[in-house]
Amino acid sequence: MNDERHVISVLVENKPGVLARVAGMFSGRAFNIDSLAVAPTADNSYSRMTIVTHGSEQIIEQIIKQLRKLINVVKVQDLTKGDYVDRELVLVRVKATAAKRAEVLRITDIFRGKVCDVSHDSITVEVSGTQSKIEAVLELLSPVGITELIRTGAIAIPRAKKTLKPTGNSE
Amino acid sequence: MAKINGAQILLRALKEEGVDTIFGYPGGAVIDIFDVMAREFSDVFKFILVRHEQAAVHAADGYARATGKPGICLVTSGPGGTNTVTGLATAYMDSIPVVVFTGQVPTPLIGNDAFQEADIVGITRPCTKHNYLVSNVEELARTIKEAFIISSTGRPGPVLVDLPKDVVQAKAEFEYPRTVELSTYKPTVKAHIPSIKRAADLIAEAERPVIYAGGGVITAGAHEELRALAEMTGFPVTMTLMGLGCFPGTHPLSLGMLGMHGTYRANMAVNHSDLLLAVGARFDDRVTGRVEGFAPEAKIIHIDIDPTSIQKNIGVEVPIVADARNALGKLIEALKKKGCSKANRDRLKTWHAQLTVWRNEQRLRFDRTSETIKPQYVVEKLYELTAGRAIISTEVGQNQMWAAQYYLFDQPRTLLTSGGLGTMGYGFPAAIGAQVAFPDKLVIDIAGDGSIQMNIQELATVAQYKLPIKIAILNNGYLGMVRQWQERFYDNVYAHTDMMAAPDFVKLAEAYGALGLRATTTAEVEPTIKKALETDGPVVIDFVVEREEGVYPMVPAGASITNMILV
């Protein structure tokens, strides 16, 4: 069985209990949630959820249909079916006494992260990017000693339909 | 416009919806609604006071199944609400339109563990099609409208509306919307025409076809279209438990029920078919058995109004998301255009000959010489003596399967049974709902001695409203279906299925003011049923039946449906 990763974007009404309906549907039907991120859209009466899940084609089809069946769900899109951009933000605190500080800063810099908090013996950095980038930076930081980390889970947006491509000369 | 309070808004809205009957139970959080109902709406609604809220929902569900209209419940907060959960789950699994109104503690107390507080919206989220907590009286009328639309359209289901006491007491102007726009809820009713054409092509070519019809045909009122299609094509029809009555059980094209306790010929036909036309059925595990072994040679056309039912358990060639009536109507048109009717029927001669062979090989049967009452015989006699015209409700277990096998349902909405959830204790209150809806019809609950005791308290409701329901208890002193599994698969270890103590059902009936009858030999069955049918009021009949009778054929759980134990 090929359990591919799917990124599903769900537009929902911004009402009480909607997150519970979505999360409850997943747990009640034994579907996986790898991550779920939710916040209001530009129009405050709707929220957008980005759900990362995995499963066979049949399971993913069921997930999408079951999401559509929920009364408060407006639109469901499997972004993995097309081009999309996804990002995740991680806040990670590492042990960093003076001797290690330079190395942490260098790694952070390579991944275009930022330092958001420093103390005598630790540095907290933020890094955003795709899941693989986040995993790469964490792998590099772990020998230094990660004391705490928080990830947002992915958020994702489909690429605009008329992305200019290097080969295209439509304009 | 004059302002009225939430209780008045609720009851006026129900009146606007054409509600004539409410099943329920009062309590502190809904006392205002009951007060208004008694003072201002006593000539509008028939209120049926049950003895347990679970029965209120089952009764509303039985009312809905028998009439096609949504069934309405009104109960109080906390335990009133939690007692409705089994009823809601039953209605949810069988797609029955029920609207349940629960009282709730006043909004400032919500979340404070107040007296008789329960998060009923949270509790019932997975067993309702949708639910609401009304937090403002201004939203009440619109919410009720939405609840009715959601409950009764698309794939129907139960909707719960939670009403805090302060919302019920607060006042607002009332104008009931004729309809409301639900931007996020738009069921697909009309069939996609290219899919209909593909289906018609497959139908025109099929050599070993079977129509597999479920409860969706009844919900959609598509029984006439189904019959027309079957007669036009000569396709045999098998029905799910929920589908019984959607096609006449006495029709020459009927194969009877399929699945775990389906007929031999239905299961054989499905598994040898080259085309399966599934309508309003959802390939439930009790129907398919082992999915990989189900109709292995068949191309499948699947008509269902719920997209999630399609491709869920089994892959299909032609998925059609639509109302069954619309889709079957379109399919008939398409077939007429193709001019396939006579030629089609001729092509099926070999198939029909095979179906006859299977029918003759294995008919439903039981020992007709037995002096001890065979439960099948009771159901058969009930069928004969009622001329098949009763509304039958069942409990769950052996009684349910014998009712499904031996009572031939010719009309839709005449079998009320908990198919999906399998709720013991459903049948009796469901019979109450049907009897209230049709006071002049004969309503019979075919029960077991185990199931009947799960809502036996409703004998008081029957007495109070003088409902002439007949309860036929197939009393074997066991939880018979579980015992049968223990006999077959658990080395005859009857672990806690022997109901060693039971009430005297005759005396119990009398205690509630009903007539109690008992039959202990086969010879007594017919006169006892006749006496019950001649009685105007409620009757409880205790049929003391063969203790260890089993339901056959039987497909062991997880086996292919042609692996039938025939006995």
XYZ file of C-alpha atoms in Angstrom:
738
model
C 0.000 0.000 0.000
C 1.382 3.396 -0.875
C 0.759 5.722 1.994
C 1.613 8.999 0.384
C 1.661 12.292 2.184
C -1.228 14.558 1.261
C -1.677 18.211 2.066
C -5.347 19.061 2.245
C -6.605 22.597 2.385
C -10.014 22.993 4.001
C -12.010 26.200 3.957
C -14.498 26.207 6.821
C -16.984 28.543 8.408
C -15.372 30.308 11.341
C -17.839 29.092 13.960
C -17.523 27.458 17.375
C -17.065 23.716 17.271
C -15.918 23.458 13.658
C -12.407 22.346 14.577
C -13.935 19.697 16.851
C -16.112 18.447 13.990
C -13.113 18.101 11.693
C -10.825 16.572 14.301
C -13.603 14.287 15.546
C -14.306 13.039 12.030
C -10.632 12.101 11.650
C -10.402 10.287 14.978
C -13.844 8.665 14.712
C -13.027 7.172 11.340
C -9.462 6.236 12.234
C -7.848 8.600 9.726
C -4.427 10.051 10.451
C -3.619 13.668 11.113
C 0.102 14.367 10.833
C -0.436 18.041 11.406
C -3.244 20.541 11.398
C -2.953 24.311 11.283
C -5.897 26.673 11.337
C -6.502 30.426 11.316
C -9.055 32.861 9.925
C -8.813 33.913 6.271
C -8.855 37.475 4.970
C -12.601 37.245 5.442
C -12.972 36.693 9.169
C -16.120 34.625 8.789
C -14.078 31.774 7.301
C -11.029 29.876 8.458
C -8.531 27.876 6.466
C -7.197 24.598 7.771
C -4.156 22.911 6.362
C -4.219 19.239 7.206
C -1.280 16.972 6.471
C -2.259 13.345 6.375
C -1.240 10.098 4.756
C -3.001 7.040 3.485
C -3.849 4.960 0.448
C -5.600 6.607 -2.469
C -8.888 5.158 -1.272
C -8.412 6.513 2.256
C -7.517 9.962 0.957
C -10.623 9.940 -1.239
C -12.724 9.054 1.812
C -11.069 11.782 3.886
C -11.870 14.381 1.265
C -15.455 13.200 0.839
C -16.041 12.996 4.583
C -14.665 16.517 4.989
C -17.006 17.788 2.268
C -19.897 16.086 4.029
C -19.432 18.186 7.169
C -22.005 20.953 7.109
C -19.578 23.754 8.058
C -17.025 22.880 5.409
C -17.038 25.176 2.386
C -14.299 23.770 0.205
C -11.772 20.964 0.287
C -8.720 20.779 -1.950
C -6.057 18.136 -2.084
C -3.103 20.398 -2.810
C -0.882 17.436 -3.499
C -2.784 16.955 -6.746
C -1.237 20.141 -8.164
C 1.586 22.596 -7.537
C 1.602 24.165 -4.147
C 3.863 25.920 -1.704
C 4.007 24.731 1.872
C 5.811 26.144 4.839
C 6.242 25.249 8.427
C 7.646 27.343 11.225
C 9.755 25.897 14.011
C 10.931 27.552 17.203
C 13.874 25.670 18.633
C 15.883 26.295 21.761
C 19.385 24.850 21.819
C 22.046 24.717 24.490
C 24.576 27.293 23.432
C 27.254 28.353 25.780
C 29.792 30.790 24.336
C 31.799 27.987 22.733
C 28.875 26.620 20.723
C 27.169 29.877 19.908
C 28.997 30.522 16.659
C 28.076 27.099 15.289
C 24.407 27.574 16.101
C 24.411 30.953 14.446
C 26.097 29.552 11.378
C 23.582 26.737 10.976
C 20.736 29.165 11.538
C 22.167 31.445 8.936
C 22.568 28.702 6.340
C 18.883 27.890 6.721
C 17.958 31.557 6.648
C 16.618 31.336 10.153
C 16.520 34.056 12.759
C 17.533 34.272 16.356
C 14.569 35.273 18.452
C 15.878 34.845 21.991
C 19.277 34.508 23.626
C 20.375 33.737 27.173
C 23.693 32.862 28.788
C 23.428 29.240 27.914
C 20.835 28.981 25.181
C 19.699 30.382 21.872
C 16.193 30.179 20.465
C 15.969 30.356 16.720
C 13.084 30.369 14.296
C 13.273 28.677 10.950
C 10.573 28.373 8.353
C 10.438 26.234 5.275
C 9.269 22.978 3.867
C 9.043 19.927 6.048
C 12.334 18.565 4.694
C 14.135 21.802 5.365
C 12.847 21.894 8.928
C 13.943 18.326 9.434
C 17.382 19.111 8.010
C 17.976 22.029 10.334
C 16.812 20.045 13.335
C 19.141 17.245 12.424
C 22.066 19.647 12.312
C 21.096 21.325 15.572
C 20.469 18.168 17.519
C 24.150 17.351 18.244
C 24.425 20.787 19.828
C 21.552 19.859 22.145
C 17.940 20.794 21.542
C 16.176 21.527 24.818
C 12.761 22.441 23.467
C 11.116 22.773 20.116
C 7.737 23.718 18.767
C 6.513 23.226 15.223
C 3.401 24.758 13.718
C 2.621 22.007 11.265
C 2.496 22.872 7.616
C 0.436 25.586 6.041
C 0.079 25.498 2.309
C -1.247 27.454 -0.624
C -1.689 26.351 -4.231
C 0.532 28.048 -6.730
C -1.190 30.735 -8.759
C -2.445 29.342 -12.049
C -0.458 31.738 -14.238
C 2.917 31.432 -12.640
C 5.519 32.895 -14.976
C 7.830 30.190 -16.061
C 11.310 30.752 -17.390
C 10.412 29.174 -20.724
C 7.100 30.955 -21.101
C 6.925 34.187 -23.095
C 3.238 34.897 -22.959
C 3.734 38.538 -21.979
C -44.002 43.301 15.260
C -44.741 41.997 18.716
C -41.976 40.071 20.394
C -42.550 36.551 21.632
C -40.347 34.328 23.720
C -38.087 31.517 22.559
C -40.533 28.819 23.613
C -43.257 30.415 21.501
C -40.847 30.835 18.599
C -39.913 27.155 18.745
C -43.489 25.938 18.810
C -44.680 28.338 16.128
C -41.782 27.244 13.950
C -42.695 23.595 14.446
C -46.263 24.414 13.504
C -45.006 26.155 10.348
C -43.036 23.013 9.534
C -46.257 21.032 9.643
C -45.296 19.096 12.748
C -48.299 17.370 14.312
C -46.663 15.069 16.861
C -43.905 15.567 19.432
C -42.358 12.788 21.487
C -40.608 13.743 24.670
C -40.178 14.144 28.372
C -40.244 17.349 30.416
C -37.637 18.688 32.830
C -36.361 21.858 34.427
C -34.527 23.260 31.423
C -37.499 22.886 29.076
C -40.300 23.694 31.501
C -41.037 26.952 29.701
C -41.511 25.164 26.394
C -43.846 22.607 27.937
C -45.759 25.417 29.635
C -46.339 27.233 26.349
C -47.190 23.976 24.631
C -49.899 23.184 27.190
C -51.304 26.707 27.270
C -51.187 27.728 23.624
C -50.538 24.732 21.404
C -52.577 21.901 22.869
C -54.743 21.745 19.756
C -51.724 21.913 17.411
C -49.489 19.114 18.615
C -50.174 15.660 19.846
C -47.598 15.230 22.605
C -46.547 11.709 23.505
C -45.033 11.416 26.952
C -42.699 8.432 26.858
C -41.145 6.822 29.926
C -37.509 7.171 28.887
C -35.928 9.662 26.480
C -34.303 6.913 24.431
C -37.794 5.738 23.560
C -38.761 9.277 22.541
C -36.107 9.291 19.835
C -36.902 5.751 18.683
C -40.597 6.659 18.548
C -39.818 9.792 16.528
C -37.622 7.616 14.315
C -40.427 5.054 13.868
C -42.809 7.897 13.060
C -40.340 9.167 10.456
C -39.780 5.759 8.868
C -43.505 5.058 8.672
C -44.514 8.491 7.323
C -41.453 9.894 5.558
C -41.810 13.094 7.590
C -39.221 14.151 10.178
C -39.866 12.857 13.695
C -39.681 15.425 16.491
C -38.411 15.064 20.058
C -38.304 17.445 22.959
C -36.343 16.529 26.082
C -34.608 18.270 28.912
C -30.935 19.020 29.541
C -28.279 16.723 30.996
C -29.624 13.184 31.383
C -32.558 14.033 29.115
C -30.063 14.715 26.379
C -27.660 11.881 27.124
C -30.555 9.409 27.086
C -31.210 10.390 23.464
C -27.752 9.323 22.294
C -28.640 5.729 21.344
C -31.712 6.974 19.530
C -29.674 9.510 17.613
C -26.992 6.974 16.704
C -29.703 4.575 15.519
C -31.282 7.231 13.308
C -27.879 8.360 12.086
C -26.800 4.909 10.951
C -30.085 4.347 9.118
C -30.372 7.887 7.660
C -33.650 8.749 9.367
C -34.812 12.368 9.638
C -35.259 13.156 13.312
C -35.000 16.571 14.949
C -34.255 16.491 18.651
C -34.609 19.601 20.796
C -32.779 19.444 24.103
C -32.959 21.905 26.950
C -29.695 23.333 28.187
C -28.690 25.238 31.305
C -28.787 29.040 30.911
C -25.893 30.382 28.800
C -24.085 32.052 31.742
C -23.885 28.645 33.463
C -22.654 26.640 30.449
C -19.309 25.091 31.290
C -19.806 25.456 35.034
C -20.875 21.875 35.711
C -24.310 23.212 36.521
C -27.139 20.946 37.648
C -28.290 18.748 34.760
C -25.670 20.166 32.464
C -24.107 18.051 29.723
C -22.206 19.141 26.635
C -24.792 17.473 24.446
C -23.575 19.149 21.279
C -20.117 17.738 21.945
C -21.485 14.339 22.899
C -23.715 13.977 19.851
C -21.434 15.441 17.196
C -20.436 12.037 15.801
C -23.956 10.607 15.880
C -25.907 13.445 14.301
C -25.844 14.746 10.761
C -25.406 18.164 12.334
C -26.156 19.855 15.626
C -26.533 23.327 17.072
C -26.266 25.205 20.315
C -28.531 28.225 19.992
C -26.840 31.003 21.913
C -29.147 33.854 20.985
C -32.920 33.968 20.616
C -32.517 36.012 17.433
C -30.945 32.964 15.755
C -33.592 30.522 16.903
C -36.050 30.604 14.001
C -33.341 30.374 11.375
C -31.621 27.545 13.223
C -34.842 25.536 13.361
C -35.308 26.033 9.619
C -31.749 24.883 8.968
C -32.258 21.877 11.219
C -35.300 20.759 9.238
C -33.591 21.284 5.880
C -30.461 19.399 6.895
C -32.356 16.599 8.588
C -34.746 15.858 5.756
C -32.791 16.496 2.545
C -29.847 14.804 0.857
C -29.024 11.717 2.876
C -31.384 12.379 5.783
C -30.304 12.081 9.381
C -30.847 13.293 12.909
C -30.195 16.903 13.880
C -30.013 18.079 17.472
C -30.785 21.631 18.581
C -29.673 22.561 22.094
C -31.734 25.330 23.702
C -30.371 27.124 26.780
C -33.087 28.108 29.213
C -32.374 31.846 28.975
C -32.637 31.692 25.171
C -36.008 29.998 25.495
C -37.170 32.728 27.889
C -35.765 35.693 25.932
C -37.975 37.501 23.445
C -37.561 38.309 19.795
C -39.638 39.159 16.784
C -40.727 36.059 14.961
C -40.785 35.573 11.286
C -40.294 32.051 10.059
C -38.158 31.941 6.926
C -39.680 29.999 4.057
C -36.264 28.717 3.239
C -32.698 29.616 4.063
C -29.644 29.606 1.890
C -27.104 27.114 3.167
C -24.005 27.994 1.187
C -22.055 25.019 2.502
C -24.743 22.374 2.112
C -25.861 21.423 -1.358
C -26.622 17.740 -1.835
C -26.353 16.461 -5.398
C -29.814 15.271 -6.378
C -29.644 15.051 -10.147
C -27.727 12.275 -11.796
C -24.842 13.054 -14.119
C -26.197 12.155 -17.553
C -23.016 10.698 -19.104
C -22.832 8.311 -16.138
C -26.446 7.319 -16.686
C -25.588 6.543 -20.311
C -22.642 4.387 -19.267
C -24.898 2.595 -16.807
C -27.514 2.033 -19.512
C -24.832 0.567 -21.810
C -23.768 -1.903 -19.124
C -27.392 -2.803 -18.397
C -28.058 -3.464 -22.069
C -25.139 -5.889 -22.267
C -25.488 -7.702 -18.953
C -26.111 -11.415 -18.971
C -26.161 -12.164 -15.254
C -27.455 -8.961 -13.669
C -28.707 -8.324 -10.152
C -30.240 -5.182 -8.691
C -29.105 -4.676 -5.111
C -31.535 -2.222 -3.507
C -31.261 -0.572 -0.117
C -32.984 1.861 2.199
C -32.131 4.790 -0.072
C -34.843 3.617 -2.474
C -37.412 3.988 0.308
C -36.030 7.343 1.449
C -36.209 8.698 -2.083
C -39.679 7.287 -2.721
C -38.187 5.478 -5.710
C -39.977 2.145 -5.255
C -42.173 2.609 -8.328
C -39.201 3.513 -10.497
C -37.322 0.506 -9.163
C -40.181 -1.794 -9.998
C -40.543 -0.287 -13.451
C -36.843 -0.735 -14.122
C -36.810 -4.322 -12.884
C -39.853 -5.283 -14.925
C -38.580 -3.514 -18.008
C -35.170 -5.178 -17.888
C -36.166 -8.462 -16.281
C -33.418 -7.931 -13.695
C -33.885 -9.790 -10.407
C -33.856 -7.684 -7.249
C -32.287 -8.438 -3.911
C -32.751 -6.149 -0.964
C -30.803 -5.195 2.100
C -32.492 -5.322 5.488
C -33.093 -1.578 5.186
C -34.395 -2.019 1.671
C -37.097 -4.595 2.445
C -40.382 -3.273 1.085
C -38.759 -1.100 -1.585
C -39.562 -3.892 -4.032
C -42.452 -6.282 -3.445
C -41.248 -9.348 -1.558
C -43.860 -11.398 -3.384
C -42.757 -10.259 -6.845
C -41.431 -13.034 -9.115
C -38.248 -11.004 -9.608
C -37.582 -10.702 -5.880
C -34.668 -12.759 -4.593
C -35.322 -11.747 -1.004
C -32.711 -10.322 1.311
C -28.978 -10.786 0.756
C -26.078 -10.859 3.163
C -25.260 -12.634 6.396
C -28.746 -14.096 6.796
C -29.853 -13.556 3.245
C -31.406 -16.182 1.028
C -29.221 -18.744 -0.684
C -30.314 -17.634 -4.120
C -29.721 -13.932 -3.401
C -26.170 -14.526 -2.244
C -25.464 -16.990 -5.050
C -26.919 -14.603 -7.611
C -24.853 -11.654 -6.402
C -21.656 -13.631 -6.381
C -22.192 -15.026 -9.877
C -23.457 -11.799 -11.374
C -21.687 -9.927 -14.138
C -23.482 -6.675 -13.348
C -24.555 -5.372 -9.986
C -26.793 -2.319 -9.941
C -26.603 -0.978 -6.404
C -29.244 1.610 -5.528
C -29.380 3.395 -2.187
C -27.293 0.727 -0.508
C -23.865 1.084 1.011
C -22.058 -2.263 0.808
C -22.277 -2.748 4.560
C -20.162 -5.565 6.033
C -23.291 -7.569 6.901
C -24.107 -7.501 3.183
C -20.731 -8.041 1.587
C -19.044 -10.436 3.975
C -15.430 -10.601 2.861
C -15.187 -7.680 0.442
C -12.658 -9.376 -1.845
C -15.059 -12.271 -2.338
C -18.103 -10.115 -3.007
C -19.501 -10.191 -6.541
C -16.013 -10.860 -7.919
C -17.072 -10.996 -11.563
C -19.469 -8.084 -11.517
C -19.160 -4.643 -12.902
C -20.823 -2.375 -10.389
C -23.059 0.623 -10.928
C -23.589 2.439 -7.652
C -26.328 5.022 -7.218
C -26.210 6.832 -3.881
C -26.957 10.351 -2.724
C -24.005 10.314 -0.351
C -20.647 10.533 -2.135
C -18.914 9.009 0.896
C -20.843 5.768 0.385
C -19.382 5.323 -3.060
C -15.964 3.660 -3.372
C -15.852 3.353 0.432
C -15.803 -0.422 0.819
C -15.683 -1.550 -2.756
C -14.506 -0.156 -6.076
C -17.230 0.518 -8.640
C -17.239 1.026 -12.407
C -19.985 3.615 -12.617
C -20.493 5.852 -9.586
C -23.647 7.951 -9.718
C -24.183 10.497 -6.958
C -27.886 11.276 -7.048
C -31.260 10.857 -5.484
C -32.370 7.296 -6.267
C -35.651 8.398 -7.765
C -34.009 10.868 -10.097
C -31.308 8.422 -11.158
C -33.667 5.492 -11.741
C -36.052 7.739 -13.684
C -33.197 8.907 -15.900
C -31.965 5.357 -16.297
C -35.391 4.171 -17.435
C -35.498 6.998 -20.000
C -32.054 6.127 -21.278
C -32.969 2.451 -21.602
C -36.179 3.281 -23.443
C -34.153 5.324 -25.903
C -31.889 2.366 -26.465
C -34.968 0.297 -27.104
C -33.775 -2.498 -24.884
C -36.526 -4.325 -23.134
C -37.731 -7.402 -24.964
C -34.364 -8.336 -26.395
C -32.861 -7.789 -22.992
C -35.263 -10.121 -21.282
C -34.677 -12.882 -23.835
C -30.956 -12.667 -23.243
C -31.518 -13.356 -19.547
C -33.286 -16.700 -19.979
C -30.309 -18.788 -18.924
C -29.751 -16.557 -15.918
C -33.349 -16.835 -14.787
C -33.166 -20.598 -15.177
C -30.118 -20.612 -12.914
C -31.904 -18.407 -10.358
C -34.728 -20.939 -10.275
C -32.265 -23.753 -9.704
C -30.787 -21.915 -6.735
C -34.228 -21.182 -5.355
C -35.217 -24.823 -5.516
C -31.907 -26.020 -4.131
C -32.218 -24.146 -0.892
C -35.385 -22.526 0.316
C -35.789 -20.939 3.715
C -36.964 -23.783 5.878
C -37.623 -25.004 9.390
C -39.045 -28.115 10.988
C -42.761 -27.932 10.347
C -43.540 -31.047 12.351
C -42.288 -29.638 15.617
C -44.726 -29.446 18.466
C -42.552 -26.914 20.228
C -43.123 -23.564 18.566
C -40.620 -22.686 15.891
C -40.086 -18.921 15.883
C -40.117 -18.890 12.076
C -43.581 -20.392 12.176
C -44.817 -17.531 14.354
C -43.563 -14.941 11.873
C -44.991 -16.895 8.950
C -48.375 -17.075 10.671
C -48.266 -13.383 11.497
C -47.658 -12.755 7.803
C -50.528 -14.970 6.732
C -53.035 -13.739 9.284
C -52.280 -10.069 8.626
C -52.235 -10.672 4.858
C -48.866 -8.944 4.864
C -50.519 -5.610 5.571
C -49.142 -4.758 9.001
C -46.440 -2.276 9.828
C -43.796 -4.461 11.418
C -41.132 -3.208 13.766
C -38.448 -5.478 15.101
C -35.978 -5.582 17.892
C -32.459 -6.804 17.139
C -31.102 -10.307 16.969
C -32.785 -13.493 15.822
C -36.251 -11.928 15.985
C -35.120 -9.296 13.508
C -33.696 -11.788 11.047
C -36.703 -14.118 11.183
C -38.971 -11.136 10.624
C -36.844 -10.148 7.628
C -36.874 -13.671 6.213
C -40.454 -14.783 6.806
C -42.553 -11.637 6.573
C -42.713 -10.630 2.917
C -42.838 -6.867 2.695
C -44.651 -5.606 -0.373
C -44.838 -1.947 0.529
C -42.155 0.559 1.478
C -42.217 2.020 4.992
C -43.782 -1.093 6.483
C -40.635 -2.463 8.156
C -39.112 -0.466 10.980
C -35.845 -1.988 12.094
C -32.498 -0.797 13.373
C -30.301 -1.986 10.535
C -27.058 -0.101 10.990
C -26.619 0.327 14.717
C -28.514 -2.836 15.633
C -30.232 -1.332 18.644
C -31.982 -3.785 20.916
C -34.985 -2.012 22.408
C -35.658 -0.087 19.204
C -38.705 -1.928 17.937
C -41.236 -1.280 20.641
C -40.870 2.512 20.824
C -40.600 2.631 17.026
C -43.941 0.830 16.889
C -45.337 3.531 19.175
C -44.186 6.188 16.699
C -45.794 4.367 13.778
C -49.018 3.707 15.648
C -49.320 7.350 16.663
C -48.829 8.335 13.011
C -51.341 5.746 11.778
C -53.883 5.098 14.529
C -55.938 2.847 12.256
C -53.160 0.645 10.954
C -52.075 -2.611 12.453
C -48.637 -2.234 14.047
C -46.752 -5.268 15.337
C -43.432 -5.381 17.143
C -41.687 -8.690 16.546
C -39.484 -8.958 19.607
C -37.200 -11.234 21.541
C -37.402 -11.725 25.288
C -34.068 -9.939 25.667
C -34.752 -6.927 23.463
C -38.248 -6.253 24.715
C -36.917 -5.767 28.217
C -34.690 -2.940 27.049
C -37.626 -0.551 26.655
C -40.398 -2.466 28.355
C -41.301 0.615 30.405
C -43.048 1.975 27.308
C -46.001 -0.287 28.059
C -47.076 2.630 30.246
C -46.951 4.980 27.245
C -49.027 2.524 25.247
C -51.540 2.370 28.092
C -51.690 6.142 28.470
C -52.427 6.793 24.794
C -54.429 3.604 24.227
C -52.205 2.480 21.377
C -53.363 -0.899 20.039
C -49.844 -2.197 19.339
C -49.311 -5.936 19.280
C -46.036 -7.211 20.666
C -45.051 -10.716 19.588
C -42.254 -11.931 21.856
C -40.317 -14.875 20.452
C -39.325 -16.037 23.888
C -36.440 -18.501 23.939
C -34.984 -17.399 27.242
C -31.682 -16.634 25.562
C -29.982 -13.720 23.936
C -30.513 -15.931 20.962
C -28.290 -14.489 18.296
C -25.271 -14.342 20.555
C -26.094 -17.855 21.772
C -26.183 -18.991 18.154
C -22.676 -17.572 17.603
C -21.520 -19.254 20.797
C -22.948 -22.523 19.536
C -21.293 -22.163 16.149
C -18.004 -20.499 16.905
C -17.391 -20.644 20.661
C -17.726 -24.385 21.457
C -21.216 -24.086 22.921
C -20.007 -22.017 25.830
C -23.134 -19.956 26.449
C -21.367 -17.187 28.288
C -24.039 -15.088 29.961
C -26.625 -15.425 27.235
C -29.057 -17.502 29.262
C -31.655 -15.084 30.642
C -32.345 -17.241 33.623
C -34.862 -14.867 35.123
C -37.572 -13.173 33.159
C -40.847 -11.564 34.052
C -44.093 -13.357 33.390
C -44.911 -11.354 30.267
C -48.620 -12.086 30.528
C -48.827 -10.730 34.059
C -46.570 -7.853 33.107
C -48.922 -6.882 30.279
C -51.837 -7.048 32.665
C -50.007 -4.911 35.196
C -49.814 -2.188 32.551
C -53.440 -2.638 31.543
C -52.708 -4.514 28.334
C -53.905 -7.947 27.322
C -51.344 -10.682 27.866
C -51.490 -13.940 25.902
C -49.261 -16.967 25.838
C -48.747 -19.776 23.342
C -46.635 -22.771 24.261
C -47.387 -25.237 21.435
C -47.459 -24.924 17.686
C -51.185 -25.623 17.685
C -51.804 -22.613 19.916
C -50.004 -20.141 17.672
C -52.738 -19.450 15.165
C -55.645 -19.042 17.619
C -53.475 -16.854 19.848
C -52.540 -14.547 16.982
C -56.155 -14.388 15.894
C -57.248 -13.438 19.375
C -54.597 -10.726 19.512
C -55.638 -9.313 16.150
C -59.284 -9.247 17.228
C -58.408 -7.258 20.330
C -58.784 -3.489 20.076
C -56.176 -2.528 22.609
C -52.515 -3.363 23.127
C -51.583 -7.032 23.359
C -48.400 -8.721 24.499
C -48.041 -12.269 23.212
C -45.501 -14.515 24.840
C -44.590 -17.203 22.299
C -42.583 -19.767 24.188
C -40.412 -20.988 21.332
C -37.755 -23.621 20.702
C -34.863 -22.505 22.846
C -31.978 -23.339 20.563
C -33.353 -22.544 17.146
C -30.889 -20.772 14.863
C -31.171 -18.299 12.012
C -30.065 -19.826 8.711
C -28.601 -19.490 6.175
C -25.711 -17.847 7.933
C -22.517 -16.397 6.557
C -19.858 -16.334 9.284
C -18.563 -12.798 9.888
C -15.674 -12.067 7.553
C -16.392 -14.965 5.184
C -17.422 -14.679 1.568
C -21.217 -14.559 1.191
C -21.349 -17.809 -0.733
C -19.818 -19.581 2.302
C -23.230 -20.078 3.787
C -23.980 -22.376 6.674
C -27.262 -23.850 5.514
C -28.334 -26.410 8.161
